[in-house]
Coordinates of C-alpha atoms in Angstrom, one line a residue:
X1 CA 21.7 -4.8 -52.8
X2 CA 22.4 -1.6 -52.1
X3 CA 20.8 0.5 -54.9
X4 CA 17.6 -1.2 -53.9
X5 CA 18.1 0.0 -50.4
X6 CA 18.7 3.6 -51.4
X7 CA 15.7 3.3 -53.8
X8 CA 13.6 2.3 -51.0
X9 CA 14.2 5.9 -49.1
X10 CA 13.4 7.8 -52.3
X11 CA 17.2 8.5 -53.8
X12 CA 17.4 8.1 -57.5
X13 CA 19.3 5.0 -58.3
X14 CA 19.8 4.7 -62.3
X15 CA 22.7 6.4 -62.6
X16 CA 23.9 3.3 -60.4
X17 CA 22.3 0.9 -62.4
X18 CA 23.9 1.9 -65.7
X19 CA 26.7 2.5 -64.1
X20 CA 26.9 -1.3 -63.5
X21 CA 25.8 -2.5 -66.5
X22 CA 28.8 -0.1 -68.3
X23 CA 30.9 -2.0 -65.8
X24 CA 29.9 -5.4 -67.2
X25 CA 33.0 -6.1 -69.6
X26 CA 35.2 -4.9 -67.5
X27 CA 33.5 -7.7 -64.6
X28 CA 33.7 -9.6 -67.5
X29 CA 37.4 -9.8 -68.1
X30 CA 38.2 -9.9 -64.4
X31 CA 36.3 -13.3 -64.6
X32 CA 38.0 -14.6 -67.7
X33 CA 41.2 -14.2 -66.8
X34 CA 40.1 -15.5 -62.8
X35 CA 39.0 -19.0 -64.9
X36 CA 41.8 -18.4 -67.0
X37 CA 44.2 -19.4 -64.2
X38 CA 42.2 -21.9 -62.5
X39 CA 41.8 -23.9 -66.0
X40 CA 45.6 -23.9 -65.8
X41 CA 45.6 -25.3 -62.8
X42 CA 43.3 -28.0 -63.4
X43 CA 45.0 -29.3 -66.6
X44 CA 48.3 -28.8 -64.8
X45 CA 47.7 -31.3 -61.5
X46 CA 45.7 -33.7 -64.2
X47 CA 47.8 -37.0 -64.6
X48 CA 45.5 -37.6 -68.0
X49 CA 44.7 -41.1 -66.7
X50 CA 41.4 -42.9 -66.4
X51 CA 39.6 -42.4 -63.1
X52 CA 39.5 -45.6 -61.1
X53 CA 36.7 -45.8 -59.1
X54 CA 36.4 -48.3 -56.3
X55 CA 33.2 -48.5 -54.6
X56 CA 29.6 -47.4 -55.6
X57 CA 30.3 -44.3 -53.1
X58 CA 33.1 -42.9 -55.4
X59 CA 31.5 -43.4 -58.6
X60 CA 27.8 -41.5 -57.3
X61 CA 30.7 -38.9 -56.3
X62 CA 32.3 -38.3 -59.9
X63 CA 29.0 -38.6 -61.5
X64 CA 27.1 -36.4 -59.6
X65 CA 29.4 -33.6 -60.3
X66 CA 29.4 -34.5 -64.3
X67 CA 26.4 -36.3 -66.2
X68 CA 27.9 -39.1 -67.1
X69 CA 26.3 -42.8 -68.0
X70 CA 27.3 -45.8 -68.9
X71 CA 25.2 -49.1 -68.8
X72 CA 28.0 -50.9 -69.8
X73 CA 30.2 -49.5 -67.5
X74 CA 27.4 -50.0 -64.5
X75 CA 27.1 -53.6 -65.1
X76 CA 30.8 -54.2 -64.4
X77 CA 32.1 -55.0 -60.8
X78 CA 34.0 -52.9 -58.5
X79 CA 36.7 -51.7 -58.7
X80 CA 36.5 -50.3 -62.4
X81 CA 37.7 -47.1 -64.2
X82 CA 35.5 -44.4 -66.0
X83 CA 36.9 -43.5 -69.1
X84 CA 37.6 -39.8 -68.3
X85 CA 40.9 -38.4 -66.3
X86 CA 39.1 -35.8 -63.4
X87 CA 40.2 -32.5 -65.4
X88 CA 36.5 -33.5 -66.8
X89 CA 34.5 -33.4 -63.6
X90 CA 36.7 -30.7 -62.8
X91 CA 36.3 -28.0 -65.9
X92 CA 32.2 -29.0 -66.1
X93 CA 32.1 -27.4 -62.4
X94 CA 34.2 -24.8 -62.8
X95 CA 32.2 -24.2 -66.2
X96 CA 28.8 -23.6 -63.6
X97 CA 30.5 -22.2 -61.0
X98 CA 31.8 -19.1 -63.5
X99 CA 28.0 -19.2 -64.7
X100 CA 27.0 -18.8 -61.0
X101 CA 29.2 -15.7 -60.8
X102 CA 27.6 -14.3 -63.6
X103 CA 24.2 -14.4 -62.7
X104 CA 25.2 -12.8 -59.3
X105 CA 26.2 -10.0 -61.1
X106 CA 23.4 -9.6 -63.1
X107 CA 20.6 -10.6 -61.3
X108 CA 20.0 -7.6 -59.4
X109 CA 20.5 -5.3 -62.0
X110 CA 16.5 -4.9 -62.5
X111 CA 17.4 -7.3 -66.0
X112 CA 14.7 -9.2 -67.3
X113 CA 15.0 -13.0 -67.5
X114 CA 15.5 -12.9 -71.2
X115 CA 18.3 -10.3 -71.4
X116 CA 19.9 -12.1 -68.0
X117 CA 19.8 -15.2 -70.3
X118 CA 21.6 -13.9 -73.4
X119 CA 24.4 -12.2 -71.3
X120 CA 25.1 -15.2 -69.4
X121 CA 25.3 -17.6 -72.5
X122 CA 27.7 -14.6 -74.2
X123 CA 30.0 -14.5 -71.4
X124 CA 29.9 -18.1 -71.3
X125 CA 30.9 -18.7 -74.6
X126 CA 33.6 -16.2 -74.6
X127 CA 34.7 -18.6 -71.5
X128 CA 34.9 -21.5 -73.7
X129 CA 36.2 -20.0 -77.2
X130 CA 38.5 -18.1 -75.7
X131 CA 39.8 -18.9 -72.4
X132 CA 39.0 -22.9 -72.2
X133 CA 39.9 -23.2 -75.8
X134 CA 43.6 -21.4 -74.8
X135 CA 44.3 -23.3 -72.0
X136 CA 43.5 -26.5 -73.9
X137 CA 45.8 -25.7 -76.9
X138 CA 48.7 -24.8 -74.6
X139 CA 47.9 -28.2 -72.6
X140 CA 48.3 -30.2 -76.1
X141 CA 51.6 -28.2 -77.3
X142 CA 53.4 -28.7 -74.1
X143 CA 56.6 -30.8 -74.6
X144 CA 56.3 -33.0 -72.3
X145 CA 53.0 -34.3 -73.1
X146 CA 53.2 -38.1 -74.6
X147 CA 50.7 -39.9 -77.1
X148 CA 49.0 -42.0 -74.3
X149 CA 48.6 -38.2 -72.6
X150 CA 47.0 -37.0 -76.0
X151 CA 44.7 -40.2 -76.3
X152 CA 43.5 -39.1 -73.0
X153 CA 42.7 -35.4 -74.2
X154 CA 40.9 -36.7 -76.9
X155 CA 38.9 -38.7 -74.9
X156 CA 38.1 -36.1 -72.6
X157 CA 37.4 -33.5 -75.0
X158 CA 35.0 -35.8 -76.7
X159 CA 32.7 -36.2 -73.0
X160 CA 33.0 -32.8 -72.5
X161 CA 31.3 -31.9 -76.0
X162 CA 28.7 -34.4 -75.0
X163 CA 28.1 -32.4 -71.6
X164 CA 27.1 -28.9 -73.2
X165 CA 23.6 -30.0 -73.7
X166 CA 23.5 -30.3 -70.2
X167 CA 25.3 -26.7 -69.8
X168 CA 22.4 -25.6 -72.4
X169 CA 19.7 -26.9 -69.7
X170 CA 21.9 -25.5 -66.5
X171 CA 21.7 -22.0 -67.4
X172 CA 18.1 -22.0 -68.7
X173 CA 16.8 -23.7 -64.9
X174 CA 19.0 -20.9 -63.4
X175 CA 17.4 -18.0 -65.6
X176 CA 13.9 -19.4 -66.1
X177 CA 14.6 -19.1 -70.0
X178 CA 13.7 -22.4 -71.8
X179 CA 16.3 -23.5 -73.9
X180 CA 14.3 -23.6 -76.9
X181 CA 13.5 -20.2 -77.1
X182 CA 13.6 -17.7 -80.2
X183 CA 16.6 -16.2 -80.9
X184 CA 18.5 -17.8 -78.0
X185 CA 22.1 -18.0 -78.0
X186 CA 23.9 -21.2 -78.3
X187 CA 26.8 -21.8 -76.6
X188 CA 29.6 -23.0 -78.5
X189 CA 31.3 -25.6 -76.4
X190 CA 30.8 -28.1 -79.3
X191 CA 33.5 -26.3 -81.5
X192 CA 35.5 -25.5 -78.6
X193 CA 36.1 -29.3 -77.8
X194 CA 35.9 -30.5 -82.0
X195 CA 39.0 -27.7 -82.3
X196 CA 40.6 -28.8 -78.9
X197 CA 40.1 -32.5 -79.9
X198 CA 41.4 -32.0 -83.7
X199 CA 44.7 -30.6 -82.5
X200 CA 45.4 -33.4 -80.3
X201 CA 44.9 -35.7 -83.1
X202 CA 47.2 -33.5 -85.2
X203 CA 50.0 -33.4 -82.5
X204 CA 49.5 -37.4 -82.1
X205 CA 50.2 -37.5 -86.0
X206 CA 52.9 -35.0 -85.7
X207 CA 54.8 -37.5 -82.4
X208 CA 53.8 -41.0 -84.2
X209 CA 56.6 -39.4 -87.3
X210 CA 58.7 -37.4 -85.1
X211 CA 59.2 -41.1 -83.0
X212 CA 60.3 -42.9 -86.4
X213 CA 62.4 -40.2 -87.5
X214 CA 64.4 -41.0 -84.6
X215 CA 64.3 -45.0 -85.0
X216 CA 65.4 -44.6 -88.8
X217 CA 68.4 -42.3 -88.0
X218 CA 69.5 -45.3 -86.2
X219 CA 69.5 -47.1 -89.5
X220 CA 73.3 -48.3 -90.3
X221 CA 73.3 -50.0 -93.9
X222 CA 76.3 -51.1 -95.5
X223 CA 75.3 -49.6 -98.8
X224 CA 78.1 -51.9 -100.8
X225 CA 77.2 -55.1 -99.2
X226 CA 77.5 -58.3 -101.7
X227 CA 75.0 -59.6 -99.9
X228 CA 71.6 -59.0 -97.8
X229 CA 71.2 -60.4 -94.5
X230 CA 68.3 -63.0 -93.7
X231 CA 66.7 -60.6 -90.7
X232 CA 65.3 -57.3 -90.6
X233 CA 67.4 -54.6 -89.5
X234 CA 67.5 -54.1 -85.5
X235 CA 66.3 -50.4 -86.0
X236 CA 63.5 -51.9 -88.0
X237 CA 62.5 -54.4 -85.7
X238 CA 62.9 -51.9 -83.2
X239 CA 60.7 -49.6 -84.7
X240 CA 57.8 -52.2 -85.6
X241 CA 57.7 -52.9 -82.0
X242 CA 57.3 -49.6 -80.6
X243 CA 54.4 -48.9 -83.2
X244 CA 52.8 -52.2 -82.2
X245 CA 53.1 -51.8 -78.7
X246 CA 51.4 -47.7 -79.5
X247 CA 48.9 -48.6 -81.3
X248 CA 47.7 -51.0 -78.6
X249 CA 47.4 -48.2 -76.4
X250 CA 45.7 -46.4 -78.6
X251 CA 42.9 -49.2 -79.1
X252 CA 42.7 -50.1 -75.6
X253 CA 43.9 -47.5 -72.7
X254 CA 45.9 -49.4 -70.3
X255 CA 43.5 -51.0 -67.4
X256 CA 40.1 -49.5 -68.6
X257 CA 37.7 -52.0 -69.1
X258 CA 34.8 -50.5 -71.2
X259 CA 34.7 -49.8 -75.0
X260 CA 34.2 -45.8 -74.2
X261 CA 37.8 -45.3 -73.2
X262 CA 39.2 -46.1 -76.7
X263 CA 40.4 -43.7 -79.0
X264 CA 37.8 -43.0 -82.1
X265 CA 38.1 -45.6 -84.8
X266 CA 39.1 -43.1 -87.3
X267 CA 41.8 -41.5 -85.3
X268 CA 43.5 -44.2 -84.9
X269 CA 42.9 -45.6 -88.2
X270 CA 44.5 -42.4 -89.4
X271 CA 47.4 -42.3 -86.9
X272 CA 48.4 -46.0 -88.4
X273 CA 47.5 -44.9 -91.6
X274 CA 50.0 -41.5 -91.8
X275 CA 52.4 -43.6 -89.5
X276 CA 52.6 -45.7 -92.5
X277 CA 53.2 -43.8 -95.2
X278 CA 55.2 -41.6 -93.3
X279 CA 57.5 -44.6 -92.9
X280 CA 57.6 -45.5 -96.0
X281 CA 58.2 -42.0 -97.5
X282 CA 61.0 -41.6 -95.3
X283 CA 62.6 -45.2 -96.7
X284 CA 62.6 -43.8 -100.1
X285 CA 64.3 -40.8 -99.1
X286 CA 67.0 -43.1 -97.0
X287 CA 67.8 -45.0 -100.5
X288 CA 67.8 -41.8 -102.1
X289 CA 69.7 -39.7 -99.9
X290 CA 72.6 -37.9 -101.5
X291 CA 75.2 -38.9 -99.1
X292 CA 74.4 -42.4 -100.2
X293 CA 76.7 -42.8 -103.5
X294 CA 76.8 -46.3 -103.6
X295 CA 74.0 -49.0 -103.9
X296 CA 74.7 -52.7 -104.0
X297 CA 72.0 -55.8 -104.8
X298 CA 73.3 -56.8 -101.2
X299 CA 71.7 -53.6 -99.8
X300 CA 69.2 -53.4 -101.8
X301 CA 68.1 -57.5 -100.5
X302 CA 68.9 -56.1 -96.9
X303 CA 66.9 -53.3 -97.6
X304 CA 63.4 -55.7 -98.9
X305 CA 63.6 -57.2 -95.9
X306 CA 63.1 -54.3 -93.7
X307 CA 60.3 -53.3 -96.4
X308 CA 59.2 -56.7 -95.9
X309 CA 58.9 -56.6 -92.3
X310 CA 56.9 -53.6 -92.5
X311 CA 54.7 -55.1 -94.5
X312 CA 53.7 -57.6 -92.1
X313 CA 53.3 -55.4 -89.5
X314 CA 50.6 -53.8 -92.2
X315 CA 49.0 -57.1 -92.1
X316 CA 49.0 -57.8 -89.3
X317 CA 46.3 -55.2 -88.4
X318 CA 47.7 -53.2 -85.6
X319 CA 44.8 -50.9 -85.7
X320 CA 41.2 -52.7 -86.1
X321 CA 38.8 -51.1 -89.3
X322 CA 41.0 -51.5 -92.0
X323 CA 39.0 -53.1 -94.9
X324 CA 41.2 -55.9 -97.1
X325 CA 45.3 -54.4 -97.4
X326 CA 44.0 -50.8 -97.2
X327 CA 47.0 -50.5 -94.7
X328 CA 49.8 -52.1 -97.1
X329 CA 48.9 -49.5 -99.7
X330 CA 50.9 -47.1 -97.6
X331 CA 53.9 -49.3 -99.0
X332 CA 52.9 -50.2 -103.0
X333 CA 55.2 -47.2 -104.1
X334 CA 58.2 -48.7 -102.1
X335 CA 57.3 -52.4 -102.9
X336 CA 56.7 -51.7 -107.0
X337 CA 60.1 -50.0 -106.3
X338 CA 62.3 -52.4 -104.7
X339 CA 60.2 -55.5 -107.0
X340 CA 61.7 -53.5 -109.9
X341 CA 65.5 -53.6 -109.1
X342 CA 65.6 -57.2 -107.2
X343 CA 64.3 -59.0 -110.4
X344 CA 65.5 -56.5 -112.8
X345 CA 62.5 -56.3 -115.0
X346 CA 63.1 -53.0 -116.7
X347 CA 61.9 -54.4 -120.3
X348 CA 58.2 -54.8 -118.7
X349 CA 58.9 -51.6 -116.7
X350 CA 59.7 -49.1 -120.2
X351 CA 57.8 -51.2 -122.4
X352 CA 54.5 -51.1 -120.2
X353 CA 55.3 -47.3 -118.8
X354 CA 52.2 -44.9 -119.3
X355 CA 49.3 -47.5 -119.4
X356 CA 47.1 -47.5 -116.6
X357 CA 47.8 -51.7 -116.0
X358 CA 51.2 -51.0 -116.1
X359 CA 52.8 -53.4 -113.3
X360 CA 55.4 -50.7 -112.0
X361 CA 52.7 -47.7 -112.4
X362 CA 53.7 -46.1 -108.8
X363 CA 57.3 -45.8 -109.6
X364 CA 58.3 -42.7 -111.0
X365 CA 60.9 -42.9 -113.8
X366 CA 63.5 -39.8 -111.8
X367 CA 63.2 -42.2 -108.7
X368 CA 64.1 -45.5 -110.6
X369 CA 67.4 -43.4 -112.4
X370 CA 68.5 -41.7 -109.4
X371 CA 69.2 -45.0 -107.5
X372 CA 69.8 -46.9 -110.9
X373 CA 72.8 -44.4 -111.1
X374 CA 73.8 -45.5 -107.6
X375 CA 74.5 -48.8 -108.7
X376 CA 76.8 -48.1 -111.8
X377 CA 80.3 -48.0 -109.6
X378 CA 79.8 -50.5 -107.4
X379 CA 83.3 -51.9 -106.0
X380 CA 83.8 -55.3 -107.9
X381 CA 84.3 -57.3 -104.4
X382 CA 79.8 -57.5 -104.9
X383 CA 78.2 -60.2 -106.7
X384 CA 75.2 -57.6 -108.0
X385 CA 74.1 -59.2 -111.4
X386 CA 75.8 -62.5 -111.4
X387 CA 73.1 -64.4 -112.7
X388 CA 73.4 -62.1 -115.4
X389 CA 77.0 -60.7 -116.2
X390 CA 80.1 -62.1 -117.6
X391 CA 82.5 -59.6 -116.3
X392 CA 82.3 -56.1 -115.0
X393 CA 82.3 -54.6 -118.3
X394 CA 78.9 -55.7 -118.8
X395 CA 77.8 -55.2 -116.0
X396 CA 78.3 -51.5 -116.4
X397 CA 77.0 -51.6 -120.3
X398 CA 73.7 -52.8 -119.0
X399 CA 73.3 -50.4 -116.2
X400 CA 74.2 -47.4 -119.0
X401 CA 71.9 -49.2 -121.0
X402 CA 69.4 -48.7 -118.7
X403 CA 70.1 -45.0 -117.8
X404 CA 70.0 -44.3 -121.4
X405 CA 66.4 -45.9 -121.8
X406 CA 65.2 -43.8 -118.6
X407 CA 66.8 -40.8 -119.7
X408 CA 64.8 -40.8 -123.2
X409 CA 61.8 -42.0 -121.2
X410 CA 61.8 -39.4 -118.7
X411 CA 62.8 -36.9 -121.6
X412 CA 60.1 -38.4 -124.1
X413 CA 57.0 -37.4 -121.4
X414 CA 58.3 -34.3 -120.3
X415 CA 58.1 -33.1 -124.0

């Protein structure tokens, strides 16, 4: 260096030293925003895709670059897959190589081991909390990234938080610093890849609804049918299938072979879970939706057997973990619901309302009126109520007999 070459002839050097070290953020920032673009890079050319892996000579060749191991996975024949896409392999060298150009800065600076040590583990973790942790949340948020893309980040994100240990151990062989030592700062790659990991799940969540708002604004009911029809609707089936055929992805990536390339039990437990109720929220609003003025008995039967049908597909268990019909509670509000209008058991309904066995307690007594009161000028081509009316006229006098009960109910518990 050449402040030690200088020293060496007898000029005074520490002026130049502190100049340096003043100089240090400002190095600093040059570097982030250096890794900054390269991150970009890598995340950009990544086709989020398992890494297949054909001969022993390719596999030493990923895994020598990231520590990675897999009994499993080594028992297996060629060819085979590791579970990671290579912006893994990729962002753990890149993670060294910045920690490289740290200590190259600093190493010379007449620094003892200790202080070399903190510095680099600061600058690292402003690498990762900062700079990784941006270039991962624009990665996620881009639009054209897909849920088998965001299974993949979460996959990824998950090895990578297993690698910081070994980042821990990398910087401490460079500086001589044991890891263990007092007061040593931790690098916080953990939270970086928890918070990178947590907002892919959130986006999947956020894709999974946004996908079945589309599928139910294909829904076409005939809202005065006299009668339901003996299938589900083709936007329902439609819909069932495209959640069947996602969550199958999200159990078991296309093509990987080993059990570490699934997506966490609980994230897709919850994905199915909030897919579920988001499904079946937005089938309560589709009854209740104000441009719907009319409601037939045909609909409504047409309508039970699209619940129905989901219903199935919640027992079916798309996603495995689910104890007993945790998954068709998603739907008890809708069934308790529809179970209420197609046998017409309102006496058990107001007679039983408020006690915690009640049979109907998940339907809410506004919900029941407001499509109650979609049913009371129905055209009279429908056969709603046959097996219990004479005539039109009574048809309507039990429906506003009805209203009137729900009206003092709802009016009795608000008071």
């Amino acid at each position: 260096m050449l402040a030690d070459t200088l020293q060496g002839y007898g000029f005074p050097v520490s002026q130049l030293f502190d100049m340096m070290l003043e100089m240090r953020e400002q190095y600093g920032e040059i570097l982030l925003k250096k890794w900054n673009l390269t991150f970009r890079q890598v995340l950009d050319q990544d086709n989020f895709s398992p890494i297949p892996v054909a001969t022993e000579e390719e596999h030493r060749r990923f895994t020598s670059v990231f520590p990675f191991q897999d009994p499993e996975l080594d028992k297996l024949p060629f060819p085979k897959k590791l579970p990671f896409s290579e912006f893994v392999p990729k962002v753990y060298s890149q993670l060294k190589e910045f920690i490289y150009a740290c200590l190259k800065y600093y190493e010379d600076l007449h620094l003892s081991s200790t202080e070399i040590d903190d510095i680099i583990r600061k600058s690292t973790n402003l690498l990762l909390t900062r700079t990784l942790s941006s270039c991962l949340q624009h990665a996620i948020k881009k639009k054209n990234v897909g849920l088998a893309e965001l299974v993949q980040v979460i996959i990824n994100t998950t090895h990578l938080e297993a690698s910081c240990v070994y980042l821990e151990e990398f910087i401490s062989n460079i500086t001589n610093v044991p890891t263990d030592t007092a007061n040593a700062t931790k690098l916080y790659g953990t939270s970086t890849f928890k918070d990178a990991r947590h907002a892919a799940e959130e986006e999947i969540y956020t894709n999974l609804n946004a996908k079945i708002d589309q599928f139910l604004q294909l829904a076409d009911y005939d809202w005065t049918a006299a009668q339901g029809g003996g299938a589900p609707s083709d936007y329902l089936s439609d819909l069932i299938a495209f959640l069947c055929s996602t969550f199958s992805v999200f159990t078991h990536l296309p093509g990987s072979a080993v059990e570490h390339a699934r997506l966490p039990g609980k994230v897709a437990q919850t994905a199915c879970m909030s897919a579920c109720q988001h499904l079946s929220t937005s089938l309560v609003q589709l009854l209740l939706e104000t441009d719907v003025r009319q409601v037939s008995m045909g609909a409504l039967q047409q309508f039970n057997t699209d619940v129905k049908e989901c219903e199935r597909f919640a027992r079916a268990g798309p996603v495995p973990g689910f104890q007993g019909d945790t998954l068709l509670l998603a739907f008890s509000d809708l069934r308790q619901l529809l179970d209420l209008f197609t046998q017409w058991d309102w006496s058990t309904y107001l007679a039983d309302y408020g006690r915690p066995t009640c049979k109907y307690l998940r339907v809410n007594p506004q919900t029941a009126l407001a499509l109650l009161e979609k049913m009371k000028d129905t055209s009279r081509k429908n056969n709603m109520f046959a097996q219990f009316r004479k005539n039109e006229r009574d048809k309507q006098k039990l429906i506003d007999t009805v209203v009137k009960q729900l009206r003092n109910l709802i009016s009795a518990h608000q008071t």
